[in-house]
């Protein structure tokens, strides 16, 4: 299916967006725009994007990502969009009070006898940056346990704004040691980012990620994906909760009740966010906060630290940004099932790259760009990471498939990010030094 | 089966070892020793290890790794060794001219009616270091395409010795551009290391690994393990041979005929050995030089560079060290199938850790210890790497399973070493800084 | 976490159950019972099971699956339950008006300083079979797209009852060709089964599964899990919708517009349910109807046909049974992504096995018992299927691990059920003829 | 590399073939033939195939599978063959005494400066069926432990001939309970099949596969690929040798010393060959008899039984057929590591399909065609099985990719053949009833 469900809440937000948009110009000028489409499919509200370019009586553009050409006739437009399988969407609509209202008749290429008709309404998408970004201090009082498009936003911000807030640990305990919510990676947010629309990319820059309490909770066993039969037998009695002391001043963690050989063991802390997500497509359901996907989620990647920048796909108006599941430090893979789970003090800025698709989570540090692959096995995650990075390089540097192979063959660095959750994670990193020489004259 | 086949060549070498051992003391003293056992099993010569501790009339020790207790009666010994499944080996032997000769009757725990009898001869193992290690300059003239226990050693060296030699590239071409042998990672060696015996660990320290010609051969495609269905379609026309120019003075590689976007692309060289191996157990056959296993082999790990130390299991007398398949530089995974394949100038020292088992390849750099896992999938390789490192840490630091989990959970770093060959490779690295505090008072 | 969230709806249902339970006997008698526990954890209602055996002043039993011993003191009970990691739950409660109300103090073994206190209420669980099972004719009007514990039951039935209903196809189209709901395997149900409680097993016997329209929708491509790089390239232009004609009278399917070589191709229909599920634990979220798990779901196993019996774990009161996604016929693995998707006419009976855990979906036919494994890869699914069957055999026949290995080594039959969805599926089948001789005298 | 090493033994056999070929006609007639090419590549003898079609002065055909066009000039031929990457082989040769002798200059498309020159000799391939096939009674006296092209054939047979022989069990024990050779699946053979040449398919029809002793050896544990962490812990003490009694008259197996619950357990025997193989390409080394690949080998598929027909690729002259590793009965996957290992009485016929490539093992029974996939994981084996069958269907029935998808989607049956060895095995089966309607008028 090419449709996506939209919560009723979002329709209201879209309407709000319209109200903010101010007065509408004449029809042709108004039509020549980007639209957020909301439709009703057999009781499920869905939305998508309509991009129209108008030239005289001719219009062209994309409807739910499918190309179309059509005509403008006074306030009315007519076009037929084709998808990659040959299916068509015949659209008739009219502009009234700044809204586009109309009907769609969908026909499958192979199934012309089974066409389908539904109605829609569309509002224009406005991208306006404030002259001066705002800073928001946000104290969370509710914590969600699903990356859902239906949860009410806790704060609305603009691209460029910065937000300072806190997260509770994976078990729902805050910086004061108070349990606030049932465990399972409860999240701070969602934050609604103005102008972020399906098909855009949300950019989150983590400007501050700090410890705000002196202990973390972890386990002393190894997860199943890390243990073969023999090691599983050796580990059969392990898997108990352990407490780590966090020495914030010195930036190290040590076990509260260490075994004989770990008495002197300390490890430098590197606070990271285990979870950061946009709301996924609502028609795909609402994943619990232990899951991950193209929307980010519970990635448990230990390079999502202070200074890192995240790129995440936007699937719903406002993006609906969630974050949580702080770790004081975590080895690759989160081998204990729990890392050093703790509450965190978090500050970040948000931005939007319009009409840029991001097929999977991407991260940027001072030295590297990193593309994450998530899948049911490390083998699938590895392929997914490679494809994610290949797409990134092709978009930004226009490299041919052969050139991409040459780059990867000499510069690929793979890390295993996560083996403790339903999805395994692998990250392909490319050192930015390798990228500097990639833009040829032809590519500019 | 608990037995291992031994080529006839090795029997001769064992006899040589005996001759070198000098005169034999009285029976009790002579018996109290480590022995290399060679037996005839239905036409297949096999060998193993017999370690005897003698106290008066009592003897104890290990026979093919199984514990035994028994008795000394003049020149004769009698014992019964038990394996982990309850099977027994009843041994009767006598000392004569410094050799132990005797018979074994093997009986399975569950199958007492089907016992088996065979004869053996054993020679004492001597570990003598030379006062002054020798340096060997070795110019290869033959290159082997199988990691075989049957290939004739090209040079015999002692623990502590250093060897300076060269390797041809994966296609069999040497530093002068001359094809010397059919391709497929032909190897320099095997080198016979005196005193290295089954059950020992061979230590190879790479003191020099340098380019010795100005080009390398590679491909411009991506291997199947790196491509999902969509990327495979995009890459369908890639996979051709490409030549890289190696600028030895400046230490960088660049494409000889770059595409438009790669014209300015250079990458620093990091010469590495794709293959380094001991001869595997001969009863398991002779793997071709594209394969890998507990013996090392075609690992294609880009941290096997100048300065690195390798730890490899010894399965045959003399270890039989092979090396080859030099890469000027290789991204993680050897994604092109071929890295930047080139000939190399190689210098290394060898040493032996007696009676130390190394279940899989291990590498040490200035900063890290690294345990490799090899398997038919990344998921299996990941588990194998974790088990390999868990064993290493347990042996060297005596950590309990829970302590190992705590160490790994906070300090694990995983790299994907290889996806281009039959075995995938994953490496678990631990920063040596984390290890410094591990030895408690109890552990010393 | 050992707790599970409970929708507020369920609490109401539990209260209803109480009302039906009739008058309460004296305290000791009333206490000696099975209880459905509902608690409030930081805003999330959760539930579980309390099984009490009372003897004089002593009580023992299980609380959320953990063993306890304690005391009865008038209307009050006191006990401490221990979980497998050494954590404790100290419980104090009192009986009043047939309800148990009290508090729990949970303490982790390793974290005694961080105990947690919450309150709960429990209602008795009644298992009453009707003398005469009812037959229900049910015409669905709403179709759910998530296997959610929060969806309102459409019908309440008793163990032993039979239900006759219909399902729409995966795209939401019914037997009249009318689109009723957005696609994605919309479900008929959920059905609330009286007395089915967490920890029980729901038994669903499919007495009738028939075609009720003359066409099915499918695709002409192969999913990614079935195609290696080369086959993916060959299949690059495939993947379009195709219509199959269903000849109900003759029980065969044929392509509506076949290619040249498929003109005479027909395949016998075997109507099956792609989806059958209980509601999973609500604290784990609400999976969309394309997903699967221990609760069943979108399993796409072509032996879930008329005559088959399903065993599914119960995680919420009433089990909440869903079914949908009918296939006229499907090869192993659902290789096209869509099978021959169609609406179905369905009749089934339900039953409950109290206090019987079913770790994964199980199916029984006239000839075989079958245990399903679901996982992110075929390798994981294979292990899961083996473990699921090993548990089944151990429970029902008391076989030792060695005996299980002997049975499986001689009688295992593995099928690949599903490769088209997020979870791959593998099924281990054992012919019932092999099971007949397994019950020894000791086992009875 | 596109070349394949050839043992010196094979060259002799090829020469023998020539001698048998009788007198040579005139040059043009003689040239117009199929040739076995033997070349010397830097010390490694290799071979391949040259197929020439001559028309006047023009010749065309295939050289090592690459297309060429060229010219005939008296006794001399000249042509240039191109491979799929654009590389060329320039060939100049002359006919003398029925042999073609000449030189090849190979040039890579991307590396014109590095061409390579070598010489070759070619002998004509004759396919002559005897009027009356012979029957051979063969009593083995030597048993090989590697599927090697270098082992001396024990018997030379013609297409159409039948052979009656015996195999020892996996441990090397024969039908009299005598250990004949070290264990590890020692093989009967290799049999040299006249006229079988690289690029052909060997057909082996198993006409008789019977028990010839009254016991089998097995284990009582489960292999690692079948056990997740929890099941591995439960199975930690399993894995001992067990003896099964084979009741030949009644065709059932039962444990010699059953546990309490297995006392009455019997299972019908289905004698099968665990190993059947041709010699793989010698330049790829000589796999031990525990391994498998495109050549067959240790497949452990329980449908390789009496009545089955095997199709195996031929990689060396004479094919060199090996067989062994009989199992009295084996559940899918060979879960115990050892099946019910026993000696067997075997009769089979051989045939050759000239110039037919078989990319992986294929099996045919009365009811099904079956394509095997072998890989390092079940996921890879699954893809490989699907590709193997897709190739088979495309060759034999000319189906388009879309038609193949439609066939598989409705008719695929997948079995897991093997999880106990280095390669996992999956088999895709298609019922022959589904194939009957596939040949359209256009396809004939």
PDB file of N, CA, C and O in Angstrom, chain B residues 52-104:
ATOM      1  N   UNK B  52      53.839 -36.502  30.648  1.00  0.00           N
ATOM      2  CA  UNK B  52      53.935 -37.413  31.797  1.00  0.00           C
ATOM      3  C   UNK B  52      54.620 -36.711  32.968  1.00  0.00           C
ATOM      4  O   UNK B  52      55.681 -36.099  32.798  1.00  0.00           O
ATOM      5  N   UNK B  53      53.960 -36.801  34.141  1.00  0.00           N
ATOM      6  CA  UNK B  53      54.653 -36.436  35.388  1.00  0.00           C
ATOM      7  C   UNK B  53      54.838 -37.716  36.190  1.00  0.00           C
ATOM      8  O   UNK B  53      53.870 -38.419  36.471  1.00  0.00           O
ATOM      9  N   UNK B  54      56.073 -37.980  36.576  1.00  0.00           N
ATOM     10  CA  UNK B  54      56.387 -39.245  37.253  1.00  0.00           C
ATOM     11  C   UNK B  54      56.778 -38.959  38.683  1.00  0.00           C
ATOM     12  O   UNK B  54      57.518 -38.026  38.971  1.00  0.00           O
ATOM     13  N   UNK B  55      56.201 -39.729  39.627  1.00  0.00           N
ATOM     14  CA  UNK B  55      56.597 -39.636  41.044  1.00  0.00           C
ATOM     15  C   UNK B  55      56.713 -41.051  41.556  1.00  0.00           C
ATOM     16  O   UNK B  55      55.695 -41.705  41.800  1.00  0.00           O
ATOM     17  N   UNK B  56      57.928 -41.523  41.686  1.00  0.00           N
ATOM     18  CA  UNK B  56      58.138 -42.919  42.078  1.00  0.00           C
ATOM     19  C   UNK B  56      57.531 -43.830  41.045  1.00  0.00           C
ATOM     20  O   UNK B  56      57.774 -43.684  39.843  1.00  0.00           O
ATOM     21  N   UNK B  57      56.668 -44.727  41.523  1.00  0.00           N
ATOM     22  CA  UNK B  57      56.053 -45.685  40.604  1.00  0.00           C
ATOM     23  C   UNK B  57      54.781 -45.126  39.977  1.00  0.00           C
ATOM     24  O   UNK B  57      54.184 -45.780  39.152  1.00  0.00           O
ATOM     25  N   UNK B  58      54.376 -43.943  40.449  1.00  0.00           N
ATOM     26  CA  UNK B  58      53.136 -43.387  39.921  1.00  0.00           C
ATOM     27  C   UNK B  58      53.408 -42.412  38.783  1.00  0.00           C
ATOM     28  O   UNK B  58      54.354 -41.619  38.856  1.00  0.00           O
ATOM     29  N   UNK B  59      52.589 -42.477  37.787  1.00  0.00           N
ATOM     30  CA  UNK B  59      52.651 -41.454  36.732  1.00  0.00           C
ATOM     31  C   UNK B  59      51.261 -40.855  36.537  1.00  0.00           C
ATOM     32  O   UNK B  59      50.241 -41.489  36.815  1.00  0.00           O
ATOM     33  N   UNK B  60      51.249 -39.606  36.094  1.00  0.00           N
ATOM     34  CA  UNK B  60      49.982 -38.958  35.746  1.00  0.00           C
ATOM     35  C   UNK B  60      50.258 -37.976  34.617  1.00  0.00           C
ATOM     36  O   UNK B  60      51.422 -37.735  34.272  1.00  0.00           O
ATOM     37  N   UNK B  61      49.220 -37.434  34.033  1.00  0.00           N
ATOM     38  CA  UNK B  61      49.428 -36.465  32.957  1.00  0.00           C
ATOM     39  C   UNK B  61      48.284 -36.443  31.983  1.00  0.00           C
ATOM     40  O   UNK B  61      47.136 -36.669  32.361  1.00  0.00           O
ATOM     41  N   UNK B  62      48.615 -36.127  30.737  1.00  0.00           N
ATOM     42  CA  UNK B  62      47.600 -36.015  29.684  1.00  0.00           C
ATOM     43  C   UNK B  62      48.032 -36.767  28.438  1.00  0.00           C
ATOM     44  O   UNK B  62      49.199 -36.706  28.039  1.00  0.00           O
ATOM     45  N   UNK B  63      47.061 -37.469  27.835  1.00  0.00           N
ATOM     46  CA  UNK B  63      47.291 -38.200  26.595  1.00  0.00           C
ATOM     47  C   UNK B  63      46.271 -37.674  25.585  1.00  0.00           C
ATOM     48  O   UNK B  63      45.068 -37.799  25.793  1.00  0.00           O
ATOM     49  N   UNK B  64      46.738 -37.040  24.531  1.00  0.00           N
ATOM     50  CA  UNK B  64      45.831 -36.382  23.579  1.00  0.00           C
ATOM     51  C   UNK B  64      44.861 -35.449  24.305  1.00  0.00           C
ATOM     52  O   UNK B  64      43.681 -35.369  23.970  1.00  0.00           O
ATOM     53  N   UNK B  65      45.347 -34.810  25.359  1.00  0.00           N
ATOM     54  CA  UNK B  65      44.510 -33.860  26.080  1.00  0.00           C
ATOM     55  C   UNK B  65      43.617 -34.475  27.146  1.00  0.00           C
ATOM     56  O   UNK B  65      42.950 -33.755  27.883  1.00  0.00           O
ATOM     57  N   UNK B  66      43.579 -35.792  27.249  1.00  0.00           N
ATOM     58  CA  UNK B  66      42.757 -36.448  28.265  1.00  0.00           C
ATOM     59  C   UNK B  66      43.602 -36.812  29.487  1.00  0.00           C
ATOM     60  O   UNK B  66      44.721 -37.321  29.354  1.00  0.00           O
ATOM     61  N   UNK B  67      43.055 -36.571  30.686  1.00  0.00           N
ATOM     62  CA  UNK B  67      43.769 -36.862  31.944  1.00  0.00           C
ATOM     63  C   UNK B  67      43.972 -38.366  32.135  1.00  0.00           C
ATOM     64  O   UNK B  67      43.097 -39.154  31.782  1.00  0.00           O
ATOM     65  N   UNK B  68      45.119 -38.714  32.736  1.00  0.00           N
ATOM     66  CA  UNK B  68      45.307 -40.124  33.104  1.00  0.00           C
ATOM     67  C   UNK B  68      46.090 -40.221  34.403  1.00  0.00           C
ATOM     68  O   UNK B  68      46.783 -39.305  34.819  1.00  0.00           O
ATOM     69  N   UNK B  69      45.973 -41.391  35.055  1.00  0.00           N
ATOM     70  CA  UNK B  69      46.870 -41.814  36.132  1.00  0.00           C
ATOM     71  C   UNK B  69      47.287 -43.233  35.830  1.00  0.00           C
ATOM     72  O   UNK B  69      46.513 -44.021  35.284  1.00  0.00           O
ATOM     73  N   UNK B  70      48.535 -43.572  36.196  1.00  0.00           N
ATOM     74  CA  UNK B  70      49.002 -44.907  35.873  1.00  0.00           C
ATOM     75  C   UNK B  70      50.265 -45.240  36.651  1.00  0.00           C
ATOM     76  O   UNK B  70      50.569 -44.617  37.677  1.00  0.00           O
ATOM     77  N   UNK B  71      50.998 -46.204  36.124  1.00  0.00           N
ATOM     78  CA  UNK B  71      52.156 -46.714  36.873  1.00  0.00           C
ATOM     79  C   UNK B  71      53.363 -46.889  35.978  1.00  0.00           C
ATOM     80  O   UNK B  71      53.242 -47.109  34.761  1.00  0.00           O
ATOM     81  N   UNK B  72      54.531 -46.793  36.614  1.00  0.00           N
ATOM     82  CA  UNK B  72      55.815 -47.037  35.956  1.00  0.00           C
ATOM     83  C   UNK B  72      56.358 -48.346  36.505  1.00  0.00           C
ATOM     84  O   UNK B  72      56.402 -48.550  37.715  1.00  0.00           O
ATOM     85  N   UNK B  73      56.759 -49.227  35.628  1.00  0.00           N
ATOM     86  CA  UNK B  73      57.243 -50.547  36.046  1.00  0.00           C
ATOM     87  C   UNK B  73      58.497 -50.832  35.238  1.00  0.00           C
ATOM     88  O   UNK B  73      58.423 -51.339  34.116  1.00  0.00           O
ATOM     89  N   UNK B  74      59.663 -50.462  35.810  1.00  0.00           N
ATOM     90  CA  UNK B  74      60.910 -50.599  35.058  1.00  0.00           C
ATOM     91  C   UNK B  74      60.880 -49.645  33.877  1.00  0.00           C
ATOM     92  O   UNK B  74      60.684 -48.439  34.047  1.00  0.00           O
ATOM     93  N   UNK B  75      61.009 -50.188  32.693  1.00  0.00           N
ATOM     94  CA  UNK B  75      60.939 -49.367  31.480  1.00  0.00           C
ATOM     95  C   UNK B  75      59.521 -49.229  30.948  1.00  0.00           C
ATOM     96  O   UNK B  75      59.316 -48.551  29.949  1.00  0.00           O
ATOM     97  N   UNK B  76      58.577 -49.893  31.586  1.00  0.00           N
ATOM     98  CA  UNK B  76      57.216 -49.939  31.037  1.00  0.00           C
ATOM     99  C   UNK B  76      56.277 -48.990  31.777  1.00  0.00           C
ATOM    100  O   UNK B  76      56.432 -48.759  32.986  1.00  0.00           O
ATOM    101  N   UNK B  77      55.329 -48.435  31.041  1.00  0.00           N
ATOM    102  CA  UNK B  77      54.275 -47.628  31.664  1.00  0.00           C
ATOM    103  C   UNK B  77      52.908 -48.188  31.265  1.00  0.00           C
ATOM    104  O   UNK B  77      52.755 -48.803  30.200  1.00  0.00           O
ATOM    105  N   UNK B  78      51.959 -47.983  32.184  1.00  0.00           N
ATOM    106  CA  UNK B  78      50.592 -48.443  31.961  1.00  0.00           C
ATOM    107  C   UNK B  78      49.661 -47.366  32.495  1.00  0.00           C
ATOM    108  O   UNK B  78      49.853 -46.903  33.617  1.00  0.00           O
ATOM    109  N   UNK B  79      48.686 -46.960  31.703  1.00  0.00           N
ATOM    110  CA  UNK B  79      47.705 -45.994  32.228  1.00  0.00           C
ATOM    111  C   UNK B  79      46.416 -46.076  31.410  1.00  0.00           C
ATOM    112  O   UNK B  79      46.385 -46.657  30.310  1.00  0.00           O
ATOM    113  N   UNK B  80      45.370 -45.501  32.005  1.00  0.00           N
ATOM    114  CA  UNK B  80      44.094 -45.383  31.308  1.00  0.00           C
ATOM    115  C   UNK B  80      43.682 -43.908  31.327  1.00  0.00           C
ATOM    116  O   UNK B  80      43.560 -43.306  32.402  1.00  0.00           O
ATOM    117  N   UNK B  81      43.509 -43.330  30.153  1.00  0.00           N
ATOM    118  CA  UNK B  81      43.060 -41.936  30.041  1.00  0.00           C
ATOM    119  C   UNK B  81      41.565 -41.924  29.731  1.00  0.00           C
ATOM    120  O   UNK B  81      41.061 -42.801  29.037  1.00  0.00           O
ATOM    121  N   UNK B  82      40.876 -40.924  30.299  1.00  0.00           N
ATOM    122  CA  UNK B  82      39.431 -40.824  30.076  1.00  0.00           C
ATOM    123  C   UNK B  82      39.112 -39.519  29.360  1.00  0.00           C
ATOM    124  O   UNK B  82      39.599 -38.454  29.753  1.00  0.00           O
ATOM    125  N   UNK B  83      38.265 -39.597  28.342  1.00  0.00           N
ATOM    126  CA  UNK B  83      37.856 -38.352  27.699  1.00  0.00           C
ATOM    127  C   UNK B  83      36.567 -37.834  28.332  1.00  0.00           C
ATOM    128  O   UNK B  83      36.003 -38.461  29.237  1.00  0.00           O
ATOM    129  N   UNK B  84      36.111 -36.695  27.872  1.00  0.00           N
ATOM    130  CA  UNK B  84      34.986 -36.007  28.526  1.00  0.00           C
ATOM    131  C   UNK B  84      33.669 -36.765  28.377  1.00  0.00           C
ATOM    132  O   UNK B  84      32.730 -36.538  29.112  1.00  0.00           O
ATOM    133  N   UNK B  85      33.588 -37.682  27.401  1.00  0.00           N
ATOM    134  CA  UNK B  85      32.341 -38.430  27.204  1.00  0.00           C
ATOM    135  C   UNK B  85      32.375 -39.768  27.922  1.00  0.00           C
ATOM    136  O   UNK B  85      31.452 -40.560  27.793  1.00  0.00           O
ATOM    137  N   UNK B  86      33.464 -40.052  28.664  1.00  0.00           N
ATOM    138  CA  UNK B  86      33.556 -41.320  29.376  1.00  0.00           C
ATOM    139  C   UNK B  86      34.306 -42.389  28.607  1.00  0.00           C
ATOM    140  O   UNK B  86      34.508 -43.499  29.109  1.00  0.00           O
ATOM    141  N   UNK B  87      34.715 -42.074  27.387  1.00  0.00           N
ATOM    142  CA  UNK B  87      35.518 -43.025  26.621  1.00  0.00           C
ATOM    143  C   UNK B  87      36.902 -43.184  27.241  1.00  0.00           C
ATOM    144  O   UNK B  87      37.407 -42.268  27.892  1.00  0.00           O
ATOM    145  N   UNK B  88      37.516 -44.368  27.072  1.00  0.00           N
ATOM    146  CA  UNK B  88      38.826 -44.616  27.684  1.00  0.00           C
ATOM    147  C   UNK B  88      39.858 -45.026  26.639  1.00  0.00           C
ATOM    148  O   UNK B  88      39.519 -45.609  25.607  1.00  0.00           O
ATOM    149  N   UNK B  89      41.115 -44.681  26.939  1.00  0.00           N
ATOM    150  CA  UNK B  89      42.259 -45.145  26.159  1.00  0.00           C
ATOM    151  C   UNK B  89      43.191 -45.870  27.114  1.00  0.00           C
ATOM    152  O   UNK B  89      43.794 -45.258  27.995  1.00  0.00           O
ATOM    153  N   UNK B  90      43.285 -47.187  26.953  1.00  0.00           N
ATOM    154  CA  UNK B  90      44.173 -48.000  27.792  1.00  0.00           C
ATOM    155  C   UNK B  90      45.499 -48.106  27.066  1.00  0.00           C
ATOM    156  O   UNK B  90      45.565 -48.577  25.918  1.00  0.00           O
ATOM    157  N   UNK B  91      46.574 -47.638  27.737  1.00  0.00           N
ATOM    158  CA  UNK B  91      47.872 -47.535  27.073  1.00  0.00           C
ATOM    159  C   UNK B  91      48.906 -48.395  27.791  1.00  0.00           C
ATOM    160  O   UNK B  91      49.011 -48.359  29.027  1.00  0.00           O
ATOM    161  N   UNK B  92      49.642 -49.173  27.030  1.00  0.00           N
ATOM    162  CA  UNK B  92      50.794 -49.926  27.521  1.00  0.00           C
ATOM    163  C   UNK B  92      51.974 -49.622  26.616  1.00  0.00           C
ATOM    164  O   UNK B  92      51.869 -49.782  25.387  1.00  0.00           O
ATOM    165  N   UNK B  93      53.099 -49.178  27.224  1.00  0.00           N
ATOM    166  CA  UNK B  93      54.233 -48.784  26.391  1.00  0.00           C
ATOM    167  C   UNK B  93      55.541 -49.046  27.124  1.00  0.00           C
ATOM    168  O   UNK B  93      55.559 -49.254  28.344  1.00  0.00           O
ATOM    169  N   UNK B  94      56.612 -49.035  26.375  1.00  0.00           N
ATOM    170  CA  UNK B  94      57.930 -49.256  26.970  1.00  0.00           C
ATOM    171  C   UNK B  94      58.939 -48.300  26.368  1.00  0.00           C
ATOM    172  O   UNK B  94      58.845 -47.936  25.192  1.00  0.00           O
ATOM    173  N   UNK B  95      59.897 -47.895  27.196  1.00  0.00           N
ATOM    174  CA  UNK B  95      60.957 -46.979  26.765  1.00  0.00           C
ATOM    175  C   UNK B  95      62.138 -47.787  26.240  1.00  0.00           C
ATOM    176  O   UNK B  95      62.609 -48.725  26.890  1.00  0.00           O
ATOM    177  N   UNK B  96      62.613 -47.406  25.067  1.00  0.00           N
ATOM    178  CA  UNK B  96      63.764 -48.111  24.496  1.00  0.00           C
ATOM    179  C   UNK B  96      64.494 -47.132  23.599  1.00  0.00           C
ATOM    180  O   UNK B  96      63.870 -46.552  22.695  1.00  0.00           O
ATOM    181  N   UNK B  97      65.776 -46.921  23.859  1.00  0.00           N
ATOM    182  CA  UNK B  97      66.588 -46.003  23.046  1.00  0.00           C
ATOM    183  C   UNK B  97      65.978 -44.618  22.980  1.00  0.00           C
ATOM    184  O   UNK B  97      65.971 -43.966  21.930  1.00  0.00           O
ATOM    185  N   UNK B  98      65.361 -44.199  24.074  1.00  0.00           N
ATOM    186  CA  UNK B  98      64.823 -42.851  24.121  1.00  0.00           C
ATOM    187  C   UNK B  98      63.470 -42.703  23.464  1.00  0.00           C
ATOM    188  O   UNK B  98      62.866 -41.628  23.494  1.00  0.00           O
ATOM    189  N   UNK B  99      62.935 -43.758  22.865  1.00  0.00           N
ATOM    190  CA  UNK B  99      61.612 -43.735  22.261  1.00  0.00           C
ATOM    191  C   UNK B  99      60.641 -44.518  23.129  1.00  0.00           C
ATOM    192  O   UNK B  99      60.998 -45.536  23.719  1.00  0.00           O
ATOM    193  N   UNK B 100      59.383 -44.038  23.181  1.00  0.00           N
ATOM    194  CA  UNK B 100      58.313 -44.791  23.835  1.00  0.00           C
ATOM    195  C   UNK B 100      57.524 -45.508  22.745  1.00  0.00           C
ATOM    196  O   UNK B 100      57.017 -44.858  21.829  1.00  0.00           O
ATOM    197  N   UNK B 101      57.410 -46.836  22.851  1.00  0.00           N
ATOM    198  CA  UNK B 101      56.626 -47.584  21.869  1.00  0.00           C
ATOM    199  C   UNK B 101      55.569 -48.374  22.603  1.00  0.00           C
ATOM    200  O   UNK B 101      55.835 -48.934  23.674  1.00  0.00           O
ATOM    201  N   UNK B 102      54.352 -48.442  22.025  1.00  0.00           N
ATOM    202  CA  UNK B 102      53.327 -49.182  22.730  1.00  0.00           C
ATOM    203  C   UNK B 102      52.045 -49.311  21.946  1.00  0.00           C
ATOM    204  O   UNK B 102      52.012 -49.104  20.728  1.00  0.00           O
ATOM    205  N   UNK B 103      50.997 -49.657  22.674  1.00  0.00           N
ATOM    206  CA  UNK B 103      49.689 -49.867  22.051  1.00  0.00           C
ATOM    207  C   UNK B 103      48.614 -49.119  22.839  1.00  0.00           C
ATOM    208  O   UNK B 103      48.751 -48.879  24.038  1.00  0.00           O
ATOM    209  N   UNK B 104      47.545 -48.786  22.145  1.00  0.00           N
ATOM    210  CA  UNK B 104      46.386 -48.125  22.731  1.00  0.00           C
ATOM    211  C   UNK B 104      45.165 -48.993  22.442  1.00  0.00           C
ATOM    212  O   UNK B 104      45.029 -49.509  21.327  1.00  0.00           O
TER     213      UNK B 104
END
